Coordinates of C-alpha atoms in Angstrom, one line a residue:
M274 CA -24.6 10.4 4.8
T275 CA -21.9 12.5 7.0
T276 CA -19.9 14.9 5.4
L277 CA -16.8 13.2 3.8
S278 CA -13.8 14.8 5.5
G279 CA -11.3 14.3 2.5
R280 CA -12.1 15.6 -1.1
F281 CA -10.5 14.0 -4.3
E282 CA -9.7 16.2 -7.1
I283 CA -9.4 14.9 -10.7
L284 CA -6.6 17.0 -12.1
K285 CA -6.4 15.1 -15.8
E286 CA -8.2 12.4 -17.1
S287 CA -7.6 10.3 -20.3
G288 CA -10.0 7.2 -20.8
S289 CA -9.8 5.1 -17.6
Y290 CA -6.7 6.6 -16.2
R291 CA -6.4 9.7 -14.3
N292 CA -4.1 12.2 -12.4
G293 CA -5.7 13.5 -9.1
R294 CA -5.2 15.0 -5.9
F295 CA -6.3 13.9 -2.4
L296 CA -7.1 16.9 -0.2
G297 CA -7.4 15.8 3.5
E298 CA -7.8 18.1 6.6
R299 CA -4.1 18.1 7.4
H300 CA -2.2 17.0 4.4
S301 CA -2.8 16.4 0.8
F302 CA -0.9 14.3 -2.1
L303 CA -0.9 13.9 -5.8
T304 CA -2.2 10.6 -7.2
P305 CA -1.4 8.2 -8.6
V306 CA 0.7 7.5 -5.5
F307 CA 2.9 4.7 -4.2
M308 CA 3.1 4.4 -0.5
P309 CA 6.3 2.9 1.4
V310 CA 5.2 0.5 4.1
G311 CA 6.5 1.6 7.4
T312 CA 4.4 -1.6 9.2
R313 CA 5.8 -0.6 12.7
G314 CA 6.0 3.1 12.3
S315 CA 9.0 3.1 10.2
V316 CA 10.4 1.4 6.8
R317 CA 12.5 -1.3 7.7
L318 CA 16.2 -0.1 7.5
F319 CA 15.1 3.4 6.2
P320 CA 14.3 6.4 8.1
H321 CA 11.7 9.0 7.4
D322 CA 13.9 11.8 6.6
L323 CA 15.4 9.8 3.6
L324 CA 11.7 8.9 2.4
D325 CA 11.1 12.5 2.6
Q326 CA 14.2 13.5 0.5
I327 CA 13.2 11.1 -2.2
G328 CA 9.9 13.0 -2.2
F329 CA 7.2 10.6 -0.9
E330 CA 3.8 12.2 0.1
V331 CA 2.3 9.5 1.9
V332 CA 3.5 6.3 4.1
L333 CA 1.6 3.4 5.5
A334 CA 1.6 2.1 9.1
N335 CA -0.2 -0.8 10.5
T336 CA -2.5 -0.8 13.2
Y337 CA -2.3 -4.3 14.2
H338 CA 1.4 -3.9 15.0
M339 CA 1.1 -0.5 16.5
M340 CA -1.5 -1.4 19.0
L341 CA 0.5 -4.2 20.1
R342 CA 3.9 -2.3 20.4
P343 CA 4.1 0.3 21.7
G344 CA 0.4 0.8 21.9
A345 CA -2.0 3.3 20.3
D346 CA -2.3 5.0 23.7
V347 CA 1.3 5.6 24.0
V348 CA 1.7 7.1 20.3
A349 CA -1.5 9.3 20.9
K350 CA 0.3 10.7 24.2
L351 CA 3.3 11.3 22.1
G352 CA 1.5 13.5 19.8
G353 CA 0.2 10.8 17.1
L354 CA 2.2 8.9 14.5
H355 CA 3.4 12.0 12.8
R356 CA 5.2 13.1 15.9
F357 CA 5.9 9.5 16.9
S358 CA 7.7 8.6 13.5
G359 CA 9.2 12.0 12.7
W360 CA 7.1 11.9 9.4
P361 CA 5.7 15.5 8.2
N362 CA 3.3 14.2 5.4
A363 CA 0.2 12.0 4.9
I364 CA 0.1 8.5 6.8
L365 CA -2.4 5.9 5.9
T366 CA -2.9 3.1 8.6
D367 CA -4.4 -0.3 7.7
S368 CA -6.8 -1.6 10.2
G369 CA -5.0 -4.8 10.6
G370 CA -7.2 -7.5 8.6
F371 CA -4.8 -8.3 6.5
Q372 CA -2.1 -9.4 9.3
V373 CA -4.4 -11.4 11.3
M374 CA -5.2 -13.6 8.1
S375 CA -1.8 -15.1 8.3
L376 CA -2.5 -15.7 12.0
D377 CA -4.3 -18.8 13.9
A378 CA -7.0 -16.0 14.3
N379 CA -10.8 -16.9 15.1
F380 CA -13.2 -14.8 13.3
D381 CA -16.7 -14.4 14.7
L382 CA -19.8 -11.8 14.2
D383 CA -18.3 -9.2 16.6
G384 CA -14.3 -9.2 15.6
V385 CA -11.6 -11.3 15.6
S386 CA -9.4 -13.0 18.5
F387 CA -5.8 -13.7 17.9
R388 CA -2.3 -13.9 19.8
S389 CA 0.3 -11.3 19.7
V390 CA 3.2 -12.2 17.5
Y391 CA 5.2 -10.5 20.2
D392 CA 4.5 -12.4 23.4
G393 CA 1.6 -14.5 22.7
A394 CA -1.1 -12.6 24.6
K395 CA -4.5 -12.8 23.6
A396 CA -6.0 -9.8 21.7
Y397 CA -9.2 -9.0 20.0
L398 CA -10.0 -6.6 17.3
T399 CA -13.6 -5.3 16.6
P400 CA -14.5 -2.8 13.9
E401 CA -15.1 -0.3 16.8
N402 CA -11.7 -0.7 18.4
A403 CA -9.9 -0.8 15.1
V404 CA -11.5 2.6 14.4
R405 CA -10.5 3.9 17.9
M406 CA -6.9 2.5 17.6
Q407 CA -6.6 4.5 14.3
E408 CA -8.2 7.6 15.7
L409 CA -5.6 7.7 18.6
L410 CA -2.7 7.0 16.2
G411 CA -3.9 10.2 14.2
S412 CA -3.3 8.9 10.8
D413 CA -4.7 11.1 7.9
I414 CA -6.5 8.0 6.4
A415 CA -8.0 5.0 8.4
M416 CA -9.2 1.8 6.9
V417 CA -12.5 -0.2 7.8
L418 CA -11.6 -3.5 9.4
D419 CA -12.2 -6.3 6.9
V420 CA -11.9 -10.0 6.3
C421 CA -9.3 -11.1 3.8
T422 CA -9.0 -14.7 2.4
M423 CA -6.5 -16.4 0.9
L424 CA -6.8 -17.6 -2.9
P425 CA -7.9 -20.1 -4.0
A426 CA -11.1 -20.2 -1.9
S427 CA -14.5 -21.4 -2.3
T428 CA -17.5 -19.3 -2.9
D429 CA -18.8 -20.0 0.5
Q430 CA -15.7 -18.8 2.1
L431 CA -15.6 -15.6 -0.2
K432 CA -19.2 -14.8 0.6
E433 CA -18.8 -15.5 4.3
A434 CA -15.7 -12.8 4.4
L435 CA -17.7 -10.5 2.0
Y436 CA -20.7 -10.4 4.4
L437 CA -18.7 -9.9 7.3
T438 CA -16.8 -7.3 5.6
I439 CA -19.6 -5.3 4.4
S440 CA -21.4 -5.7 8.4
W441 CA -18.1 -4.5 9.8
A442 CA -17.7 -1.6 7.2
K443 CA -21.2 -0.3 8.7
R444 CA -20.1 -0.6 12.2
S445 CA -16.6 1.1 11.3
K446 CA -18.3 4.1 9.9
A447 CA -20.7 4.6 12.8
A448 CA -17.7 4.5 15.2
H449 CA -15.5 7.0 13.2
N450 CA -15.8 10.2 15.1
R451 CA -12.4 12.0 14.1
S452 CA -13.4 15.0 11.5
D453 CA -9.7 15.6 10.5
Q454 CA -9.2 11.8 9.3
S455 CA -10.5 10.4 6.3
L456 CA -12.2 6.8 6.4
F457 CA -11.9 4.3 3.3
G458 CA -14.0 1.2 2.6
I459 CA -12.8 -2.0 1.5
V460 CA -14.3 -4.2 -1.2
Q461 CA -13.8 -7.9 -1.1
G462 CA -14.9 -10.8 -3.1
G463 CA -11.9 -12.6 -4.4
T464 CA -12.0 -12.9 -8.1
D465 CA -15.6 -13.7 -8.2
A466 CA -17.2 -10.9 -10.5
T467 CA -20.7 -11.3 -9.0
L468 CA -19.4 -11.0 -5.4
R469 CA -17.1 -8.1 -6.2
K470 CA -20.2 -6.3 -7.7
I471 CA -22.3 -7.1 -4.5
S472 CA -19.4 -5.7 -2.4
I473 CA -18.9 -2.5 -4.2
E474 CA -22.7 -1.7 -4.2
A475 CA -23.0 -2.1 -0.5
T476 CA -19.8 -0.5 0.2
C477 CA -20.9 2.5 -1.9
E478 CA -24.1 2.6 -0.3
I479 CA -22.4 3.0 3.3
G480 CA -20.3 5.8 1.7
F481 CA -16.6 6.4 2.5
D482 CA -14.2 9.1 1.5
G483 CA -12.2 6.7 -0.8
Y484 CA -12.4 2.9 -1.7
A485 CA -9.9 0.1 -1.3
I486 CA -9.8 -3.0 -3.6
G487 CA -8.6 -5.6 -1.1
G488 CA -8.2 -9.4 -1.3
L489 CA -5.9 -9.5 -4.3
A490 CA -2.5 -10.7 -4.7
V491 CA -3.1 -13.4 -2.4
G492 CA -2.6 -16.4 -4.4
E493 CA -4.3 -15.9 -7.8
E494 CA -2.7 -15.5 -11.1
R495 CA -1.7 -11.9 -12.1
S496 CA -4.0 -11.8 -14.9
L497 CA -7.1 -12.5 -12.8
T498 CA -5.8 -10.0 -10.3
L499 CA -5.8 -7.2 -13.2
E500 CA -9.2 -8.7 -14.5
T501 CA -10.6 -7.9 -11.1
V502 CA -9.1 -4.3 -10.9
Q503 CA -10.7 -3.6 -13.9
L504 CA -14.2 -4.9 -12.7
C505 CA -13.6 -2.8 -9.5
C506 CA -12.4 0.4 -11.3
D507 CA -15.4 0.3 -13.9
S508 CA -17.9 0.2 -10.9
L509 CA -16.5 2.3 -8.1
P510 CA -17.4 6.0 -7.8
Q511 CA -15.3 8.6 -10.4
D512 CA -15.2 11.2 -7.7
A513 CA -13.4 9.2 -5.1
P514 CA -9.7 7.6 -4.8
R515 CA -9.2 3.9 -5.4
Y516 CA -6.8 2.2 -3.5
L517 CA -5.2 -1.3 -4.7
M518 CA -4.0 -2.9 -1.6
G519 CA -0.6 -4.7 -1.2
V520 CA 0.1 -4.5 -4.9
G521 CA 3.3 -3.0 -5.9
D522 CA 5.1 -4.8 -8.5
P523 CA 6.2 -2.4 -11.4
Y524 CA 4.1 -4.5 -13.8
S525 CA 0.9 -4.3 -11.9
I526 CA 1.2 -0.8 -11.1
V527 CA 1.5 0.4 -14.6
H528 CA -1.3 -1.6 -15.6
A529 CA -3.4 -0.7 -12.8
V530 CA -2.9 2.9 -13.2
E531 CA -4.0 2.4 -16.8
L532 CA -7.3 0.8 -15.4
G533 CA -7.7 3.7 -13.1
V534 CA -6.3 3.0 -9.9
D535 CA -5.0 5.7 -7.7
M536 CA -3.2 4.7 -4.7
F537 CA -0.8 1.5 -4.2
D538 CA 1.2 0.3 -1.3
C539 CA 3.9 -2.7 -1.1
V540 CA 6.5 -4.0 1.0
A541 CA 8.4 -5.4 -2.3
P542 CA 10.9 -2.9 -3.0
S543 CA 12.4 -2.9 0.6
R544 CA 11.8 -6.8 0.9
V545 CA 13.7 -7.6 -2.3
A546 CA 16.4 -4.9 -1.5
R547 CA 17.3 -7.0 1.7
H548 CA 17.7 -9.8 -0.4
G549 CA 20.3 -8.0 -2.8
V550 CA 17.7 -7.2 -5.6
G551 CA 17.7 -3.9 -7.3
W552 CA 14.9 -2.7 -9.7
T553 CA 16.3 -0.9 -12.6
S554 CA 15.7 0.4 -16.1
N555 CA 17.3 -2.8 -17.2
G556 CA 15.0 -5.1 -15.2
K557 CA 16.0 -6.7 -12.0
V558 CA 19.5 -7.1 -10.8
S559 CA 21.0 -9.4 -8.3
V560 CA 24.2 -7.7 -7.0
K561 CA 25.4 -11.1 -5.4
Q562 CA 26.3 -12.3 -8.9
A563 CA 30.2 -13.0 -9.5
R564 CA 30.2 -10.9 -12.3
Y565 CA 30.1 -7.7 -10.3
V566 CA 33.0 -8.6 -8.0
A567 CA 35.1 -6.0 -9.8
S568 CA 32.4 -4.1 -11.7
E569 CA 32.9 -0.1 -11.8
E570 CA 29.3 0.6 -13.3
P571 CA 26.6 1.7 -11.2
L572 CA 23.5 -0.3 -10.2
D573 CA 21.5 1.7 -12.8
P574 CA 23.2 4.3 -15.1
N575 CA 19.7 5.9 -15.7
C576 CA 19.1 6.7 -11.8
E577 CA 20.3 9.8 -10.1
C578 CA 19.5 8.3 -6.5
D579 CA 23.0 8.4 -4.1
T580 CA 23.3 4.6 -4.3
C581 CA 23.8 4.8 -8.1
V582 CA 25.7 7.9 -8.1
R583 CA 28.2 6.9 -5.4
Y584 CA 28.7 3.4 -5.4
P585 CA 30.0 0.8 -7.9
M586 CA 28.3 -2.6 -8.3
A587 CA 31.8 -4.0 -6.8
L588 CA 30.7 -2.4 -3.5
L589 CA 27.4 -3.7 -3.5
N590 CA 28.6 -7.2 -4.4
H591 CA 31.1 -6.8 -1.5
L592 CA 28.5 -5.6 0.8
F593 CA 26.2 -8.5 0.1
K594 CA 29.0 -10.8 1.5
V595 CA 30.1 -8.7 4.5
D596 CA 27.3 -6.2 5.5
P597 CA 23.9 -7.0 4.5
V598 CA 22.4 -4.3 6.7
T599 CA 24.1 -1.5 4.7
L600 CA 23.6 -3.0 1.5
G601 CA 19.7 -3.2 2.4
V602 CA 19.7 0.7 3.1
L603 CA 21.5 1.2 -0.1
L604 CA 19.3 -1.0 -2.0
T605 CA 16.1 0.3 -0.4
R606 CA 16.8 3.9 -1.3
H607 CA 17.4 2.9 -5.1
N608 CA 14.4 0.8 -5.3
L609 CA 11.9 3.4 -3.6
T610 CA 13.5 6.1 -6.0
F611 CA 12.8 3.5 -8.9
M612 CA 9.1 3.3 -7.7
K613 CA 8.9 7.1 -7.1
T614 CA 10.3 7.5 -10.8
L615 CA 7.9 4.9 -12.3
I616 CA 4.8 6.9 -10.7
S617 CA 6.1 10.0 -12.0
W618 CA 6.4 8.4 -15.3
C619 CA 2.7 7.1 -15.0
R620 CA 1.5 10.6 -14.4
K621 CA 3.4 12.0 -17.3
A622 CA 1.5 9.2 -19.4
V623 CA -1.7 10.3 -18.1
E624 CA -1.0 14.1 -18.9
E625 CA 0.0 12.8 -22.6
G626 CA -3.0 10.5 -23.0
N627 CA -0.5 7.6 -24.0
F628 CA 0.7 4.5 -21.8
N629 CA 2.7 2.8 -24.4
D630 CA 6.0 3.8 -23.2
P631 CA 5.6 2.6 -19.6
K632 CA 3.7 -0.5 -20.6
R633 CA 6.3 -1.5 -23.0
F634 CA 8.9 -1.0 -20.3
V635 CA 7.5 -3.3 -17.6
E636 CA 6.2 -5.8 -20.2
T637 CA 9.9 -6.1 -21.4
Y638 CA 11.5 -6.2 -18.0
Y639 CA 9.1 -7.0 -15.4
S640 CA 6.4 -9.3 -17.1

């Protein structure tokens, strides 16, 4: 096995949950961590300097979109994603496997063919060129190319995706040459416990810097999601970070941290913001409701973000009608601040060895 380029340090452990630090060659970050999603190199309606001000240490970008526009070679010539996007901290790039799942894509043993969402041009993604693209992009953490299956799915469909993902993981690792970039494997298998165990054993045998739990929050009940997360956390290596892909609602994050997950990403905080919804210490708030037309109250009296400190609900209600772009910026700032605060609360709960308070909060307001 080649030497791992990233090192994971457990700072505090209490039962199954833990606080840690991922030490990459160029950037490090504390865990548990929530990663805002900048699919095309930036979080929609929210520049990276504002993310930095909130205190985020990692963002996610997507290889599928960046390879199509502006192109991985263009980004490389400009100094890589950090320079291109103006982001000074760690970057994780997804391989694009999840994105092509939603397209009219054709999978075979070698890779996946699809048409660009931008101009309809034919494109082909293989384990090797997915890794090569991420090396050109220069992210701190790259992901192997995997096959993600929407649920519900038949056992045969899950098996096919599972064994193709294992084969591609081997090829991805063999193709990976950038020593200052960590490479994570991805375990699949849907909510089938037997298939998950097969995937975990095979992926760990290959050996990666970290392990992602993929193929969840794609149509199954949340209880099944968390059952599968627990199975994976119980079986994955203790000395490597565990990354739950695409899951980012407050309820799932708190419960998954308690189960032993270290890393999360999700578009939900910014997506619901663009629809006029704020995540607050009193639950979800829709700013378009008529009762806020003349309200002097802040969105969340317990939040210290600029949106809550500066602006009354009356303005947010007004912006929903006349300037949704500005509203999206203001609510994205609040929702991402909320997520950062929630993760900090989880770290504190680990330190104290007691998850009762954050669990009670999400079960009251976000269940």
